Tab-separated table of C-alpha atoms in Angstrom:
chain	number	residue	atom	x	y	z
A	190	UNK	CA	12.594	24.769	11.300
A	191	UNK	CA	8.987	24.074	12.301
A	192	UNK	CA	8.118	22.388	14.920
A	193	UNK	CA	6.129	20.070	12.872
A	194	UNK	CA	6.657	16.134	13.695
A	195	UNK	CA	7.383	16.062	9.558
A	196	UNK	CA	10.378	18.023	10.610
A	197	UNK	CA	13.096	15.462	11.223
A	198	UNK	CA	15.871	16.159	14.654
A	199	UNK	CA	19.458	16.819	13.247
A	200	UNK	CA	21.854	14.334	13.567
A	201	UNK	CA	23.114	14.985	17.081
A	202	UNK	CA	20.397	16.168	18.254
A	203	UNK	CA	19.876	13.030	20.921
A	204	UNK	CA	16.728	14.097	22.769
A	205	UNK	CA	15.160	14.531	19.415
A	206	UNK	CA	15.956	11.530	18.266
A	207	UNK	CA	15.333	9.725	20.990
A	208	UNK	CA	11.288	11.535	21.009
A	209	UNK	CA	10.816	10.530	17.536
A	210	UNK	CA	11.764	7.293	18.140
A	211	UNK	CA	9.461	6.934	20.849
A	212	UNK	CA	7.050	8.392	19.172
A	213	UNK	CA	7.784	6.653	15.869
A	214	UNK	CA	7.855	3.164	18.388
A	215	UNK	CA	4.590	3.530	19.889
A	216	UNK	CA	2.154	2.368	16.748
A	217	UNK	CA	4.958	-0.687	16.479
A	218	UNK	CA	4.201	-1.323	20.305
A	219	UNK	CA	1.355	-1.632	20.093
A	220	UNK	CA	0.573	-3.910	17.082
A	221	UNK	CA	3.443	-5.815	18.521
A	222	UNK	CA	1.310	-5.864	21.887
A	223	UNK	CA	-1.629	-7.753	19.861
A	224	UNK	CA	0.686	-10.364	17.573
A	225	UNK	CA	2.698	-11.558	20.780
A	226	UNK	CA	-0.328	-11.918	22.794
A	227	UNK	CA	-0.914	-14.542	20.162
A	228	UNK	CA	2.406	-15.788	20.281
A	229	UNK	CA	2.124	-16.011	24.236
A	230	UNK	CA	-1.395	-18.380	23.729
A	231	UNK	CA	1.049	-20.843	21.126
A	232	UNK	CA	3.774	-21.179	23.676
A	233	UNK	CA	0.905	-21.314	26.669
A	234	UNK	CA	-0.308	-24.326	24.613
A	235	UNK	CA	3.539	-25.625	23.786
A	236	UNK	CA	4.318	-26.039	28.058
A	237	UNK	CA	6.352	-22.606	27.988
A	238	UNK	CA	5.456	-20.614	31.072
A	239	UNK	CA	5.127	-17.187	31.149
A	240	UNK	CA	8.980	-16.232	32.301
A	241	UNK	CA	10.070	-18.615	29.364
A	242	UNK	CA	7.894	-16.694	27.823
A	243	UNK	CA	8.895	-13.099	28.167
A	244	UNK	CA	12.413	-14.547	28.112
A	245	UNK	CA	11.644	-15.248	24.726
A	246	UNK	CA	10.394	-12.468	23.474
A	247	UNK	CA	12.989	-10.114	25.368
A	248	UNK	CA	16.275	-12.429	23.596
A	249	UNK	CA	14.380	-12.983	20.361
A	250	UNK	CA	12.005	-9.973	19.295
A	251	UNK	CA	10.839	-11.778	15.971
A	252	UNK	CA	7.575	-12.983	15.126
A	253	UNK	CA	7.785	-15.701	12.642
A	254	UNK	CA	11.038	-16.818	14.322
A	255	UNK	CA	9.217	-17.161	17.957
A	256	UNK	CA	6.710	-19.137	16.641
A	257	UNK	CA	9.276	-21.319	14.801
A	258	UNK	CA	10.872	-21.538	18.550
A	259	UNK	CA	7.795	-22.785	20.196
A	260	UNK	CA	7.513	-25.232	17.549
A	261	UNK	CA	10.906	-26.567	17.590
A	262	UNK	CA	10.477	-26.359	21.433
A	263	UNK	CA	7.563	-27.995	21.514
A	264	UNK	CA	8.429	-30.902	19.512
A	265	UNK	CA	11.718	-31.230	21.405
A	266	UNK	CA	13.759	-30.327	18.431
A	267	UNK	CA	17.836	-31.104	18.489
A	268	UNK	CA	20.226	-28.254	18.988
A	269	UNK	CA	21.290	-28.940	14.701
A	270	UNK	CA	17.751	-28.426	14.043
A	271	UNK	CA	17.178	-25.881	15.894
A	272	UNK	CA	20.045	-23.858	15.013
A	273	UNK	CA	19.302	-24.914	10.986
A	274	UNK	CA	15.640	-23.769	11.090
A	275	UNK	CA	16.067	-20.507	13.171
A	276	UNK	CA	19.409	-19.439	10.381
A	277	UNK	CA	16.311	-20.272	7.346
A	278	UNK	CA	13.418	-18.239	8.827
A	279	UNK	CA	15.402	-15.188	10.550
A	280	UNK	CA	17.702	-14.871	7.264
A	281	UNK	CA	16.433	-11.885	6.179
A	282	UNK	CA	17.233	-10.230	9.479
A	283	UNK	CA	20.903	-10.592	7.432
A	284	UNK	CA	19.482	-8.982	4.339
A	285	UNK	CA	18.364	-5.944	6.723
A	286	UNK	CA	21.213	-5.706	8.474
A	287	UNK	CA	23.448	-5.303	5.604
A	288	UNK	CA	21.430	-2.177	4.247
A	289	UNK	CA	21.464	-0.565	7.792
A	290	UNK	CA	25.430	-0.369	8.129
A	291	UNK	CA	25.132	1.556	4.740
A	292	UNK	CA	22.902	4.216	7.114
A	293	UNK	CA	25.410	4.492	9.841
A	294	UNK	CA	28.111	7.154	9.343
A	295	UNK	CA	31.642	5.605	9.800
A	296	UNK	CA	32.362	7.188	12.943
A	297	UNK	CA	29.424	5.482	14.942
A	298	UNK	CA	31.729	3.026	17.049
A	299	UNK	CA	31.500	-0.974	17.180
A	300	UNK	CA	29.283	-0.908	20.374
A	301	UNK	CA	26.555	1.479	19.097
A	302	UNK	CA	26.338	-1.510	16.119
A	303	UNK	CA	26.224	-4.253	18.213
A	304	UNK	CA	23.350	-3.090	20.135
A	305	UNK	CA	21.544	-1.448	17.048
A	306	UNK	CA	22.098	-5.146	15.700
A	307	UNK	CA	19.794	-6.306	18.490
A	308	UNK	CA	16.879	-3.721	17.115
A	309	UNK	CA	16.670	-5.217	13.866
A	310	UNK	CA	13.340	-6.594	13.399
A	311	UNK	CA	11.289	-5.654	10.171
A	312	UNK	CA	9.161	-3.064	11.586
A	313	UNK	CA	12.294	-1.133	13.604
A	314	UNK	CA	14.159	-1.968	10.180
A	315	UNK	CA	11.494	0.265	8.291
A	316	UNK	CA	11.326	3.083	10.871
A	317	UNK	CA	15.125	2.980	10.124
A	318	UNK	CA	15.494	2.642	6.579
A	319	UNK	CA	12.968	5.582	6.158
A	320	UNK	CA	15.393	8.398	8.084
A	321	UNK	CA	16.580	10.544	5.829
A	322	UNK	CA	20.219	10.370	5.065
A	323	UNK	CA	22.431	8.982	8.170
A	324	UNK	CA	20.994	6.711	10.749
A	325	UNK	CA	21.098	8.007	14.517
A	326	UNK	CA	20.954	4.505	16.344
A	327	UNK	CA	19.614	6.479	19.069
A	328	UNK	CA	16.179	6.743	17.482
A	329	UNK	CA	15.837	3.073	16.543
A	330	UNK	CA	17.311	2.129	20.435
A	331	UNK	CA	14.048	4.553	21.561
A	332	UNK	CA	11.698	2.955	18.801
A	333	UNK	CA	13.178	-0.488	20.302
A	334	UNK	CA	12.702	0.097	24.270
A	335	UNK	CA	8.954	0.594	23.732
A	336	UNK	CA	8.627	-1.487	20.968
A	337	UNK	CA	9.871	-4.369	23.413
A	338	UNK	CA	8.118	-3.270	26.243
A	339	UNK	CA	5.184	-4.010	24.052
A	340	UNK	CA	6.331	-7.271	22.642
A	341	UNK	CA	7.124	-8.893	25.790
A	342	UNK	CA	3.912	-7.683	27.567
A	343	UNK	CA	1.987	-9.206	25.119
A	344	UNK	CA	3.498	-12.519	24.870
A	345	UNK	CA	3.541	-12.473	28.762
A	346	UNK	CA	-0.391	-11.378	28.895
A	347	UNK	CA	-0.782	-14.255	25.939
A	348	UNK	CA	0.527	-16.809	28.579
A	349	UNK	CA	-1.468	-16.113	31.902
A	350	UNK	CA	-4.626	-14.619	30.378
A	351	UNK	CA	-5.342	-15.778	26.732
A	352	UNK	CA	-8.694	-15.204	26.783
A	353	UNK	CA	-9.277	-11.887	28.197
A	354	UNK	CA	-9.153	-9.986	24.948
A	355	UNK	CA	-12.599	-9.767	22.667
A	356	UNK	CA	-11.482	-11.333	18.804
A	357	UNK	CA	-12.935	-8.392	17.076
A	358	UNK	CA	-10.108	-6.032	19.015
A	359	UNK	CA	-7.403	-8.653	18.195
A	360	UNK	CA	-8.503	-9.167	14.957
A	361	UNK	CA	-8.472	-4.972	14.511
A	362	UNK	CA	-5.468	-4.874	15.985
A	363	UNK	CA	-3.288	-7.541	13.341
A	364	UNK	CA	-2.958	-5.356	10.794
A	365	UNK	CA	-1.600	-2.817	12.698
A	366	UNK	CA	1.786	-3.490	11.841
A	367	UNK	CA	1.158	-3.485	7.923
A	368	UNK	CA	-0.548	-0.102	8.571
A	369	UNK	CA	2.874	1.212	9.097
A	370	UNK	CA	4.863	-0.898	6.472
A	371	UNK	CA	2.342	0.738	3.795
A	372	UNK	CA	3.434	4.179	5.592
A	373	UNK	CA	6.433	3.730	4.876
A	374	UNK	CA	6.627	2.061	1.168
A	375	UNK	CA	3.386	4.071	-0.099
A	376	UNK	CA	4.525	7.817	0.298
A	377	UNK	CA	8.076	7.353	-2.048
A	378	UNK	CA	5.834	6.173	-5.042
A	379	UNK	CA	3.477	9.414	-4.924
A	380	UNK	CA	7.127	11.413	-5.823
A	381	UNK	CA	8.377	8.796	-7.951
A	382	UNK	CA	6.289	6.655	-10.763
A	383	UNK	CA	9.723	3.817	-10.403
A	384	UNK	CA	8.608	3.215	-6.809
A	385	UNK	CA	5.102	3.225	-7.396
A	386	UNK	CA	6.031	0.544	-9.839
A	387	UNK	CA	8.434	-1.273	-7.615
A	388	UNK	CA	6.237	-1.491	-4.843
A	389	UNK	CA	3.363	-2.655	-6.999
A	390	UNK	CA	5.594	-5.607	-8.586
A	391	UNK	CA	7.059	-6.784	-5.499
A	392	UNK	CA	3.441	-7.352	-3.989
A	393	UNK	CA	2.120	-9.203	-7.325
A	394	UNK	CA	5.349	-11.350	-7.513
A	395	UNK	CA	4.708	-12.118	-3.504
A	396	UNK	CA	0.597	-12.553	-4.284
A	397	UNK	CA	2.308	-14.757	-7.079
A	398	UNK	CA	4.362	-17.131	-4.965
A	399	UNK	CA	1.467	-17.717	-2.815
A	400	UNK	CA	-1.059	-18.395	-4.762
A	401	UNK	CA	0.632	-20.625	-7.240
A	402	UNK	CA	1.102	-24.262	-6.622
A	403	UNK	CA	4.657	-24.934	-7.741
A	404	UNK	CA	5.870	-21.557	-5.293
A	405	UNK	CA	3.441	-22.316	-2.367
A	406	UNK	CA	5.450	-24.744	-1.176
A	407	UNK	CA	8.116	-22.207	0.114
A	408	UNK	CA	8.159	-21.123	3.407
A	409	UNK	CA	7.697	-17.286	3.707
A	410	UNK	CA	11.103	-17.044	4.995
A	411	UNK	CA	12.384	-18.193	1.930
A	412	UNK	CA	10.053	-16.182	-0.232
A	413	UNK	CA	10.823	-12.790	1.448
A	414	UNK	CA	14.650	-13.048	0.634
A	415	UNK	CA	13.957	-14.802	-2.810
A	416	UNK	CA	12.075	-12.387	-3.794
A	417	UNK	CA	13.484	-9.472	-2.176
A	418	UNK	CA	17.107	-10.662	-3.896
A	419	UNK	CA	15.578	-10.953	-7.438
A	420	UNK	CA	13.686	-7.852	-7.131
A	421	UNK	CA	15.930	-5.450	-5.615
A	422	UNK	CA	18.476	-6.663	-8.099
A	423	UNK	CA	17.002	-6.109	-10.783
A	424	UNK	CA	15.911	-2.408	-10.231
A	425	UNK	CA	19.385	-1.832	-9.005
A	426	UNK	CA	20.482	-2.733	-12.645
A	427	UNK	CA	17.980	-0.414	-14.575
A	428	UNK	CA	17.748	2.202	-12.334
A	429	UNK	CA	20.887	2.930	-10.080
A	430	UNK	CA	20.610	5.654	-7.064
A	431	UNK	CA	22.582	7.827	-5.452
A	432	UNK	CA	21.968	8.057	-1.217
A	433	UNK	CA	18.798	10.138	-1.535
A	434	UNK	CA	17.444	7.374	-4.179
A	435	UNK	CA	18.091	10.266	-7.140
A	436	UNK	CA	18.407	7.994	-10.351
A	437	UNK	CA	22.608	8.637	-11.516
A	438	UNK	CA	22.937	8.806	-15.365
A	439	UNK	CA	26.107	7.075	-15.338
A	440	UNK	CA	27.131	3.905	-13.231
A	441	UNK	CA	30.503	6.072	-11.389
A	442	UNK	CA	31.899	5.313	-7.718
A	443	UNK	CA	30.051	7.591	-5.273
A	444	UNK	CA	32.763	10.055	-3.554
B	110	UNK	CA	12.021	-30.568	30.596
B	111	UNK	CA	12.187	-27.004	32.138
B	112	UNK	CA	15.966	-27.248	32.054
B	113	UNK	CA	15.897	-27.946	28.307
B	114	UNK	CA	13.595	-25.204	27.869
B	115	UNK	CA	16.162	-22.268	28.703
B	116	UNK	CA	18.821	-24.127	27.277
B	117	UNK	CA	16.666	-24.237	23.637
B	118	UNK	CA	15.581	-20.822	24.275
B	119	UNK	CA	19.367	-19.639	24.691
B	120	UNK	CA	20.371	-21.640	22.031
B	121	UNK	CA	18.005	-19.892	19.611
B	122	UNK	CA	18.194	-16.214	21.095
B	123	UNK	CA	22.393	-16.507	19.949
B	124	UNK	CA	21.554	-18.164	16.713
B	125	UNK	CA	18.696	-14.881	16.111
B	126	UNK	CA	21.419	-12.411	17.237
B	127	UNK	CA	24.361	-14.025	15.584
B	128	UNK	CA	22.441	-13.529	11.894
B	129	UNK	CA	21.934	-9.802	12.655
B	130	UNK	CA	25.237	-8.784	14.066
B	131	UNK	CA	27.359	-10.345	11.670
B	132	UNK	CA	26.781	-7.775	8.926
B	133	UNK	CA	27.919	-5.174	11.136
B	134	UNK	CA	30.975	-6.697	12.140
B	135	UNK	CA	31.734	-7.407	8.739
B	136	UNK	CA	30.239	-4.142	6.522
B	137	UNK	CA	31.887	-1.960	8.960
B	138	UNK	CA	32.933	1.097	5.596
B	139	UNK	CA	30.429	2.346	3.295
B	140	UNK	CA	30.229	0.337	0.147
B	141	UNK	CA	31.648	2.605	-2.873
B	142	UNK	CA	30.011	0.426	-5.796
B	143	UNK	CA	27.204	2.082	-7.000
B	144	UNK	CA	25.032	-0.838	-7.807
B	145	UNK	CA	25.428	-2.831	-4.340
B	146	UNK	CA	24.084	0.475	-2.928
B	147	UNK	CA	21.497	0.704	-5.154
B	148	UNK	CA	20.643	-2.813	-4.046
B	149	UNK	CA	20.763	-2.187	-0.523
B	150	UNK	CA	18.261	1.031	-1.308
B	151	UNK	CA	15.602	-1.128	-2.778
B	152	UNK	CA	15.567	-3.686	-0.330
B	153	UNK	CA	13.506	-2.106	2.379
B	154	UNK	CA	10.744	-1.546	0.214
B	155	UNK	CA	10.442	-4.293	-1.460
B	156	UNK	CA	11.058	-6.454	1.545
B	157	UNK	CA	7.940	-4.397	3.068
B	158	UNK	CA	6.061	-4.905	-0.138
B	159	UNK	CA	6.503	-8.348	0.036
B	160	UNK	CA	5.608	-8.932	3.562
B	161	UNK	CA	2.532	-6.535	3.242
B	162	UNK	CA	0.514	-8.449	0.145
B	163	UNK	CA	-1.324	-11.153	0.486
B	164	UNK	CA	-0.388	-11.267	4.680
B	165	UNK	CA	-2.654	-8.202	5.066
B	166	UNK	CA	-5.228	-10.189	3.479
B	167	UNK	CA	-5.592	-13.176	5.385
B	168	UNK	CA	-4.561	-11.169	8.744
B	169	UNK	CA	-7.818	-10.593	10.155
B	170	UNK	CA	-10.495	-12.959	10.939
B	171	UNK	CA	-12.174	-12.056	7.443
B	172	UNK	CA	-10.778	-11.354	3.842
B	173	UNK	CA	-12.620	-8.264	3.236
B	174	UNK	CA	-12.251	-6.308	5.915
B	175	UNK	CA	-8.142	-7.241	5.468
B	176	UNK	CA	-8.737	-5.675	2.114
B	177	UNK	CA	-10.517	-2.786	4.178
B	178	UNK	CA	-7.619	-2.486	6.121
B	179	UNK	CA	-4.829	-2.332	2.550
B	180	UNK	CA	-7.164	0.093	0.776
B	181	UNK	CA	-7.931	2.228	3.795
B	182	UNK	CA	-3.320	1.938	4.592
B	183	UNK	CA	-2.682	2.837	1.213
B	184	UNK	CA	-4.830	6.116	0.791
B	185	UNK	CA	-4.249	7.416	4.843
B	186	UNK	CA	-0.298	6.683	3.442
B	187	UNK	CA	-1.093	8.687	0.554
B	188	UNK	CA	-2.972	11.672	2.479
B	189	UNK	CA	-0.479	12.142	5.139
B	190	UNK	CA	2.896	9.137	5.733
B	191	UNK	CA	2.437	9.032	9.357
B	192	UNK	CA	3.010	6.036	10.947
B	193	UNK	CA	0.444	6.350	13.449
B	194	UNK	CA	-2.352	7.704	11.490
B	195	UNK	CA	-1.570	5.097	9.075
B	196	UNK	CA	-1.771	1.857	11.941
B	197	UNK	CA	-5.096	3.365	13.552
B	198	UNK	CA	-7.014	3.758	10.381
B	199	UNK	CA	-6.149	0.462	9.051
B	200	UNK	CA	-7.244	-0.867	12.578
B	201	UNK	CA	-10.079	1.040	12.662
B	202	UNK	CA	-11.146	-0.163	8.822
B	203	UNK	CA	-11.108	-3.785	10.069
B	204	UNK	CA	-13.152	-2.928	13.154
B	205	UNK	CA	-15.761	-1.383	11.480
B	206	UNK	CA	-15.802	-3.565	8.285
B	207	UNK	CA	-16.026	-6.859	11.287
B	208	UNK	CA	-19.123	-4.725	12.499
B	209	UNK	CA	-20.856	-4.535	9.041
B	210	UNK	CA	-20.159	-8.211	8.059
């Protein structure tokens, strides 16, 4: 094997693992670093301090869903509505998790799950999903650590010193994060034309339900699994895959 | 008030983990039917898909140089796939396209 970082650790290989998930962690850190330093100047302006803060962002680790939490927070929200709103906008964290336990070989036991459960976020999810064949939850635990580390520092920074960083470098720094989502959806679709296609679709449908008056309405919560559900479906139906995401002639139970 | 704070904060931190965990109490053997797996294949990508396009867009303090920043993804993705390569040159596409504008 080369020593290329192409070259993927074996499956008990530990240290490996946990290298490439470091290593694999560190461009997530830091566009995490420069979305919760946003998220710390919201809860700055919503009363939370900056241990509330990093509290937050230590329990939580979800964008869309901490901002949701300085709103409800903010507007003194009941516990029904607060429960009811964080269920809507985190439900795809379900969605997620449900494809990772098909990644984890059967022997990996109940604790292992419970704290890879705690690593699902959408940018850990796609590190994960994108590991060839089974899941070491040692690499996304790695990817995690600094991934955090990252989060909460930001969201802490965000709090005490809002101002500090120029736009332009924030601004620079925001797409960070769909940098490495197109890494990981764009390289499939140069081996397969069904994936190019896939990809393509799902971003018009998305480009769709924004722009469109009847869909706009929907929160982006609720478009993510919407479409995601409809999508996913439907290429499951016309073109069913083994593990490796070979097309099988015949619909046949695997093993 | 500061009280209520932590309490809210708990409150939602359980209700975050709770949706994540209970797959993996529940989906504990691998699923045998072919097209549930197929399913659970596809979601990833189009769940990245979806969160990538228009977001990217409207991400940075102008349009274009968000578009900068999908063209500039999509051909580093193409070139080479790695992560970090990937992140920095779409960073980098929105710094300098910011400069330009």
């Amino acid at each position: 094997m080369s020593k290329t970082k192409s070259a993927w650790p074996e499956y008990d290989d530990t240290k490996g693992w946990i290298i490439r998930g470091l290593q694999d962690g560190a461009p997530i850190a830091m566009g995490y670093f420069a979305v919760s330093f946003a998220l710390g100047i919201t809860a700055k302006e919503a009363g939370i301090n900056a241990l509330q803060g990093s509290l937050m962002s230590i329990g939580m680790v979800a964008s869309a869903g901490e901002y949701a939490a300085i709103m409800l927070i903010g507007a003194g929200a009941g516990i029904a509505e607060m429960i009811l709103t964080t269920l809507v906008i985190n439900l795809r964290y379900f969605l997620m998790s449900c494809s990772l336990t098909q990644k984890l070989r059967e022997d990996v036991p109940l604790w292992k799950r419970f704290v890879l459960a705690y690593c699902v976020t959408d940018e850990l999810f796609g590190i994960s999903s994108a590991v060839p064949g089974y899941l070491n939850p040692v690499f996304t635990w790695a990817a995690a650590f600094i991934s955090v580390v990252g989060w909460t520092l930001g969201t802490a920074l965000g709090v005490i010193a809002g101002n500090i960083l120029p736009d332009q470098l924030i601004s620079a720094l925001s797409v960070a994060l769909y940098g490495m989502f197109l890494a990981i959806i764009i390289p499939p679709s140069k081996k397969s034309r069904f994936m190019a296609g896939l990809v393509m679709v799902s971003m018009l449908s998305s480009w769709l339900f924004t722009a469109s008056p009847v869909f706009s309405g929907i929160s982006s919560g609720f478009r993510v699994i919407i479409l995601t559900i409809i999508i996913a479906g439907i290429a499951a139906v016309i073109r069913p895959v083994d593990d490796k995401g070979q097309p099988v002639k015949q619909v046949r139970k695997v093993r | 008030m500061t009280k209520n704070v932590y309490c809210s904060l708990l409150i939602i931190t359980l209700t975050i983990y709770a949706i994540r965990v209970l797959p993996f109490v529940f989906l504990r053997k691998e699923i045998t039917n072919v097209r549930i797996r197929s399913f659970l294949y596809y979601v990833p990508y189009v769940t990245l898909a979806v969160m990538t396009f228009p977001a990217i867009i409207s991400a940075t303090d102008s349009m274009w140089s968000g578009l900068a920043a999908l063209v500039v993804g999509i051909i580093v993705s193409l070139l080479s796939g790695d992560l970090f390569k990937v992140a920095v040159s779409s960073c980098i596409a929105v710094f300098l396209t910011e400069l330009i504008l």
